[in-house]
Amino acid sequence: MLDDRKLAILRAIITEYVSMREPVGSKTLVERYKLNVSPATVRNDMAVLEEEGYITQPHTSAGRIPTDKGYRLFVDRLGAIKPLSAVERRAIETFMAGALDVDDIIKRTVRLLAQITRQVAIVQYPVIATTKVRGVEVISLNPERALVILIDSSGHVEQRPVDVSGISESDIADMRGRLSAALIGLDPVKAMESLSIFLESLPPETRILGTVVVSALLEMLNLDPSTRIVVGGVQNLTRFSDQFETTVKPVLEALEEQVVLLRLLGEASTAGNVTVRIGQENSYEPLRSTSLVASTYGSDTDSLANLGVVGPTRMDYPATMATVRAVARYVGRFLSEG
Amino acid sequence: MLDDRKLAILRAIITEYVSMREPVGSKTLVERYKLNVSPATVRNDMAVLEEEGYITQPHTSAGRIPTDKGYRLFVDRLGAIKPLSAVERRAIETFMAGALDVDDIIKRTVRLLAQITRQVAIVQYPVIATTKVRGVEVISLNPERALVILIDSSGHVEQRPVDVSGISESDIADMRGRLSAALIGLDPVKAMESLSIFLESLPPETRILGTVVVSALLEMLNLDPSTRIVVGGVQNLTRFSDQFETTVKPVLEALEEQVVLLRLLGEASTAGNVTVRIGQENSYEPLRSTSLVASTYGSDTDSLANLGVVGPTRMDYPATMATVRAVARYVGRFLSEG
DNA sequence: TCCTGGCACTCTCATTGGTAGAGTGCCAGT
DNA sequence: ACTGGCACTCTACCAATGAGAGTGCCAGGA
């Protein structure tokens, strides 16, 4: 189906488009890449690539740009992760050297990632001791007031009062059941993720109660350090001022949604390896025009938390993946040692 | 010079422009505001206002828009701070209720401010115990390495190694003197501000040493909680996508510069009152097309830290000032009690 | 069978010219 | 001191135009 030349052409299109930011035509390709065929041949191949959905034309008489599917093929088969240069490795080391506590390490990691990749960096706090949700209770104190209680596997109990005026006892009991089903046995991060879709699963008539209970629970879960997220490099978004509506705006909005970020990072990370989510592959709608490059990090034995960068789908995947992997490994080692 | 009618016209122009976001002409003014004169009269008055520099025309045949000077006059003399509505007061209380520790209070304050003003909120961590810089030392260990040492008034000592290859002993001694002069006696926040302009004051030949020493010192000062800043509501910048280059971009960049924000807040705040810096009045160049509304906060006795919001010069000053003042007071009380 | 040169075609982008509308400044009259 | 009227200016919008980029397709050649 796709012979070597077609793959080479796809690779060339992506390389060219990523660096030039403009649709690329057949003539440009034969000029700059050693394809050893004529533009006409390239055109024929491009027609096939387009048919298969790897590239597309913004309009009839423009060059081609890669589709999400094209980038995906590129990342999976064409773009070998470049090892970092010695200079970059040294940069990482000097940047992290002298970090004091976990807070400081995380702060530096975010800055480092943002700086090297020149994109938006997201780092989750490392999970120290993994607790799980052991119980969730909603107990009415009187017709107006109830207590939401959260118990974790270490026996720690948190509680929050909520307003339940006008809500029946049976609705409260029902909520208790649903919450238990949704949360028990999950660690704080997973519990948060679960809550983020919990509201949608409720029948409309219990939405009001649901909202206040969920926000109380989020507050309590948020006390666990592993649910914290640090974001940096937002100013790098300024490089995409042209695509403000499609890229910058939704990203800015997403970046303040801790829960969303946690879920994204969680979904995108598979232990030990760098994972890439390209455009449409992202489950979170507003980020459908961006890509996420993520990885887990932590000591070899009990790894753990996630980190990554968010950028335009048109990004230099090999370089970004290399950086994310290197930083993740370095921080992992750093945390295990210090 | 400016009689009552001219002031009324200026007020009307600002009110109209802030809500409509479009240059306002004489006809619109007489239609929507009870000026009891004809458009021609309004035009004459507007000509005077323009001559005096309170308003300006984007181009010959457009309406007028306020200048920074116009907003300044408005803030000082025309726009009485509206007291908050009962609803808003309640919103503040419910939002803050149940806050646990200082971290949590600050986090909530940022969200609250950002949410009510629909702008970018900046909150400095409260100053708990005020320490001062008692001493700064730079000590050579060998020709390549030196130690930067910072001693505070509570006797606490921090140190950082720095690379001084190729720098003479006398340059190091000179640096020690300059640093002492610049920092001793200042609290951590002021010290940071001082460092932010320290580099420029150095003779060119000591810039290299200066840079490494300053970054070591910033790291150490940054350990003090009062130098921490939390930013929120960045997504509100999306409402100004039209002015990306002039407003959004510089703000995004500034927001990651902790030192800049600290200095801005510090300069803009005068104890107890809400202060406004409009456009050009800001000392930090990239923020010359935005306004800052700031206030100190803290308990009555030993106040403080600063908080504020950053927005376009075209903002609803009375409302924003009211909110900032109310939030500052509320948080102050909250901190004193809890 | 695969590649190539040639050619007609399509679409964008920038330019031009022309018009409607908004808003102004000024002046003479009340 | 205010007002109505009027000439003027400038922008925003539209349509028409032409250049340029890039394509798809076809017939011919290796």
Tab-separated table of N, CA and C in Angstrom, chain B residues 105-189:
chain	number	residue	atom	x	y	z
B	105	ILE	N	-6.113	29.136	51.616
B	105	ILE	CA	-6.697	30.476	51.592
B	105	ILE	C	-6.212	31.248	50.376
B	106	ILE	N	-4.921	31.185	50.133
B	106	ILE	CA	-4.363	31.927	48.999
B	106	ILE	C	-4.924	31.398	47.690
B	107	LYS	N	-4.973	30.093	47.594
B	107	LYS	CA	-5.475	29.487	46.365
B	107	LYS	C	-6.913	29.946	46.100
B	108	ARG	N	-7.717	29.923	47.155
B	108	ARG	CA	-9.109	30.349	46.999
B	108	ARG	C	-9.215	31.827	46.670
B	109	THR	N	-8.360	32.611	47.287
B	109	THR	CA	-8.408	34.045	47.038
B	109	THR	C	-8.155	34.348	45.567
B	110	VAL	N	-7.157	33.686	45.018
B	110	VAL	CA	-6.848	33.903	43.605
B	110	VAL	C	-8.038	33.546	42.733
B	111	ARG	N	-8.608	32.400	42.988
B	111	ARG	CA	-9.745	31.976	42.173
B	111	ARG	C	-10.911	32.930	42.310
B	112	LEU	N	-11.141	33.332	43.537
B	112	LEU	CA	-12.240	34.242	43.826
B	112	LEU	C	-12.072	35.557	43.069
B	113	LEU	N	-10.905	36.150	43.212
B	113	LEU	CA	-10.633	37.427	42.552
B	113	LEU	C	-10.779	37.301	41.042
B	114	ALA	N	-10.204	36.242	40.512
B	114	ALA	CA	-10.250	36.042	39.061
B	114	ALA	C	-11.692	35.876	38.601
B	115	GLN	N	-12.444	35.154	39.397
B	115	GLN	CA	-13.807	34.851	39.013
B	115	GLN	C	-14.706	36.085	39.039
B	116	ILE	N	-14.632	36.841	40.116
B	116	ILE	CA	-15.508	38.010	40.220
B	116	ILE	C	-15.117	39.090	39.229
B	117	THR	N	-13.842	39.392	39.141
B	117	THR	CA	-13.439	40.487	38.253
B	117	THR	C	-13.344	40.016	36.808
B	118	ARG	N	-13.346	38.729	36.604
B	118	ARG	CA	-13.148	38.154	35.279
B	118	ARG	C	-11.863	38.690	34.655
B	119	GLN	N	-10.852	38.775	35.468
B	119	GLN	CA	-9.551	39.194	34.966
B	119	GLN	C	-8.466	38.326	35.586
B	120	VAL	N	-7.224	38.679	35.322
B	120	VAL	CA	-6.136	37.888	35.871
B	120	VAL	C	-5.840	38.348	37.295
B	121	ALA	N	-5.847	37.424	38.225
B	121	ALA	CA	-5.622	37.769	39.623
B	121	ALA	C	-4.216	37.374	40.065
B	122	ILE	N	-3.637	38.199	40.915
B	122	ILE	CA	-2.293	37.944	41.427
B	122	ILE	C	-2.314	38.116	42.939
B	123	VAL	N	-1.867	37.108	43.660
B	123	VAL	CA	-1.850	37.215	45.111
B	123	VAL	C	-0.489	36.800	45.658
B	124	GLN	N	0.035	37.667	46.507
B	124	GLN	CA	1.320	37.371	47.134
B	124	GLN	C	1.061	36.622	48.435
B	125	TYR	N	1.936	35.691	48.757
B	125	TYR	CA	1.781	34.991	50.027
B	125	TYR	C	1.941	35.973	51.173
B	126	PRO	N	1.207	35.751	52.246
B	126	PRO	CA	1.317	36.677	53.368
B	126	PRO	C	2.680	36.561	54.045
B	127	VAL	N	3.112	37.674	54.550
B	127	VAL	CA	4.386	37.696	55.260
B	127	VAL	C	4.121	37.268	56.694
B	128	ILE	N	4.732	36.195	57.111
B	128	ILE	CA	4.482	35.713	58.460
B	128	ILE	C	5.399	36.425	59.446
B	129	ALA	N	6.629	36.061	59.423
B	129	ALA	CA	7.589	36.749	60.285
B	129	ALA	C	8.494	37.543	59.369
B	130	THR	N	8.640	38.806	59.636
B	130	THR	CA	9.450	39.614	58.754
B	130	THR	C	10.925	39.504	59.096
B	131	THR	N	11.646	38.821	58.256
B	131	THR	CA	13.095	38.773	58.446
B	131	THR	C	13.708	39.798	57.498
B	132	LYS	N	14.945	40.157	57.780
B	132	LYS	CA	15.668	41.072	56.895
B	132	LYS	C	16.992	40.417	56.523
B	133	VAL	N	17.565	40.899	55.459
B	133	VAL	CA	18.896	40.421	55.098
B	133	VAL	C	19.907	41.061	56.042
B	134	ARG	N	20.701	40.223	56.715
B	134	ARG	CA	21.688	40.790	57.626
B	134	ARG	C	23.081	40.807	56.993
B	135	GLY	N	23.325	39.839	56.122
B	135	GLY	CA	24.641	39.825	55.500
B	135	GLY	C	24.666	39.047	54.203
B	136	VAL	N	25.548	39.473	53.298
B	136	VAL	CA	25.756	38.747	52.043
B	136	VAL	C	27.257	38.562	51.881
B	137	GLU	N	27.675	37.340	51.579
B	137	GLU	CA	29.100	37.097	51.395
B	137	GLU	C	29.353	36.353	50.101
B	138	VAL	N	30.493	36.626	49.487
B	138	VAL	CA	30.941	35.816	48.361
B	138	VAL	C	32.360	35.389	48.699
B	139	ILE	N	32.550	34.107	48.931
B	139	ILE	CA	33.849	33.622	49.386
B	139	ILE	C	34.461	32.638	48.388
B	140	SER	N	35.654	32.937	47.904
B	140	SER	CA	36.309	32.020	46.962
B	140	SER	C	36.803	30.799	47.700
B	141	LEU	N	36.510	29.648	47.131
B	141	LEU	CA	37.036	28.413	47.703
B	141	LEU	C	38.329	28.056	46.984
B	142	ASN	N	38.309	28.194	45.680
B	142	ASN	CA	39.495	27.982	44.857
B	142	ASN	C	39.271	28.807	43.591
B	143	PRO	N	40.227	28.792	42.648
B	143	PRO	CA	40.075	29.688	41.486
B	143	PRO	C	38.798	29.460	40.672
B	144	GLU	N	38.196	28.266	40.767
B	144	GLU	CA	36.985	28.017	39.969
B	144	GLU	C	35.683	28.185	40.744
B	145	ARG	N	35.797	28.082	42.044
B	145	ARG	CA	34.575	27.940	42.794
B	145	ARG	C	34.459	28.962	43.929
B	146	ALA	N	33.260	29.478	44.126
B	146	ALA	CA	33.040	30.369	45.262
B	146	ALA	C	31.715	29.999	45.924
B	147	LEU	N	31.495	30.550	47.088
B	147	LEU	CA	30.278	30.280	47.827
B	147	LEU	C	29.545	31.606	48.039
B	148	VAL	N	28.263	31.621	47.674
B	148	VAL	CA	27.462	32.813	47.950
B	148	VAL	C	26.655	32.513	49.208
B	149	ILE	N	26.759	33.374	50.190
B	149	ILE	CA	26.124	33.111	51.476
B	149	ILE	C	25.162	34.239	51.837
B	150	LEU	N	24.017	33.844	52.333
B	150	LEU	CA	22.997	34.822	52.704
B	150	LEU	C	22.601	34.579	54.161
B	151	ILE	N	22.668	35.632	54.962
B	151	ILE	CA	22.336	35.486	56.379
B	151	ILE	C	21.167	36.408	56.697
B	152	ASP	N	20.149	35.873	57.359
B	152	ASP	CA	19.029	36.757	57.675
B	152	ASP	C	19.002	37.124	59.149
B	153	SER	N	18.092	38.027	59.497
B	153	SER	CA	18.101	38.602	60.840
B	153	SER	C	17.752	37.598	61.926
B	154	SER	N	17.191	36.451	61.526
B	154	SER	CA	16.912	35.453	62.552
B	154	SER	C	18.117	34.532	62.709
B	155	GLY	N	19.187	34.833	62.017
B	155	GLY	CA	20.393	34.021	62.138
B	155	GLY	C	20.458	32.847	61.177
B	156	HIS	N	19.415	32.701	60.374
B	156	HIS	CA	19.390	31.603	59.420
B	156	HIS	C	20.388	31.861	58.281
B	157	VAL	N	21.133	30.801	57.912
B	157	VAL	CA	22.143	30.944	56.869
B	157	VAL	C	21.846	30.019	55.691
B	158	GLU	N	21.888	30.574	54.482
B	158	GLU	CA	21.756	29.758	53.273
B	158	GLU	C	23.004	29.946	52.433
B	159	GLN	N	23.387	28.927	51.683
B	159	GLN	CA	24.539	29.097	50.809
B	159	GLN	C	24.364	28.372	49.494
B	160	ARG	N	25.074	28.843	48.479
B	160	ARG	CA	25.038	28.236	47.147
B	160	ARG	C	26.434	28.329	46.545
B	161	PRO	N	26.902	27.227	45.951
B	161	PRO	CA	28.180	27.292	45.249
B	161	PRO	C	27.968	27.902	43.863
B	162	VAL	N	28.955	28.685	43.401
B	162	VAL	CA	28.880	29.198	42.029
B	162	VAL	C	30.228	29.055	41.338
B	163	ASP	N	30.166	29.052	40.025
B	163	ASP	CA	31.360	28.906	39.204
B	163	ASP	C	31.979	30.283	38.957
B	164	VAL	N	33.261	30.447	39.316
B	164	VAL	CA	33.896	31.748	39.117
B	164	VAL	C	35.183	31.641	38.295
B	165	SER	N	35.223	30.631	37.416
B	165	SER	CA	36.432	30.454	36.596
B	165	SER	C	36.768	31.746	35.867
B	166	GLY	N	38.029	32.134	35.948
B	166	GLY	CA	38.488	33.288	35.174
B	166	GLY	C	38.082	34.633	35.730
B	167	ILE	N	37.613	34.651	36.963
B	167	ILE	CA	37.244	35.941	37.553
B	167	ILE	C	38.202	36.265	38.688
B	168	SER	N	38.672	37.489	38.696
B	168	SER	CA	39.728	37.836	39.653
B	168	SER	C	39.186	38.004	41.075
B	169	GLU	N	40.085	37.828	42.008
B	169	GLU	CA	39.750	37.955	43.422
B	169	GLU	C	39.214	39.360	43.731
B	170	SER	N	39.777	40.343	43.054
B	170	SER	CA	39.355	41.718	43.360
B	170	SER	C	37.932	41.981	42.826
B	171	ASP	N	37.621	41.371	41.687
B	171	ASP	CA	36.254	41.510	41.180
B	171	ASP	C	35.264	40.903	42.165
B	172	ILE	N	35.666	39.779	42.738
B	172	ILE	CA	34.793	39.119	43.706
B	172	ILE	C	34.596	39.990	44.946
B	173	ALA	N	35.666	40.571	45.380
B	173	ALA	CA	35.576	41.443	46.551
B	173	ALA	C	34.663	42.634	46.251
B	174	ASP	N	34.835	43.161	45.051
B	174	ASP	CA	34.013	44.285	44.629
B	174	ASP	C	32.528	43.909	44.644
B	175	MET	N	32.252	42.709	44.118
B	175	MET	CA	30.874	42.225	44.075
B	175	MET	C	30.300	42.124	45.481
B	176	ARG	N	31.084	41.611	46.389
B	176	ARG	CA	30.657	41.480	47.773
B	176	ARG	C	30.195	42.834	48.304
B	177	GLY	N	31.008	43.867	48.037
B	177	GLY	CA	30.665	45.204	48.506
B	177	GLY	C	29.359	45.706	47.913
B	178	ARG	N	29.229	45.533	46.617
B	178	ARG	CA	28.022	46.012	45.943
B	178	ARG	C	26.771	45.300	46.462
B	179	LEU	N	26.909	43.993	46.662
B	179	LEU	CA	25.761	43.225	47.131
B	179	LEU	C	25.340	43.673	48.520
B	180	SER	N	26.313	43.867	49.382
B	180	SER	CA	25.979	44.307	50.739
B	180	SER	C	25.218	45.623	50.676
B	181	ALA	N	25.744	46.540	49.880
B	181	ALA	CA	25.098	47.843	49.766
B	181	ALA	C	23.669	47.708	49.233
B	182	ALA	N	23.475	46.773	48.324
B	182	ALA	CA	22.173	46.662	47.672
B	182	ALA	C	21.137	45.926	48.500
B	183	LEU	N	21.588	45.028	49.366
B	183	LEU	CA	20.630	44.137	50.007
B	183	LEU	C	20.459	44.262	51.518
B	184	ILE	N	21.515	44.600	52.218
B	184	ILE	CA	21.433	44.543	53.673
B	184	ILE	C	20.340	45.456	54.232
B	185	GLY	N	19.578	44.882	55.130
B	185	GLY	CA	18.503	45.627	55.765
B	185	GLY	C	17.158	45.466	55.078
B	186	LEU	N	17.150	44.853	53.904
B	186	LEU	CA	15.883	44.697	53.186
B	186	LEU	C	15.193	43.390	53.554
B	187	ASP	N	13.862	43.397	53.478
B	187	ASP	CA	13.167	42.130	53.666
B	187	ASP	C	13.259	41.349	52.355
B	188	PRO	N	12.913	40.066	52.391
B	188	PRO	CA	13.129	39.237	51.201
B	188	PRO	C	12.488	39.792	49.929
B	189	VAL	N	11.282	40.318	50.056
B	189	VAL	CA	10.610	40.838	48.865
B	189	VAL	C	11.364	42.036	48.300
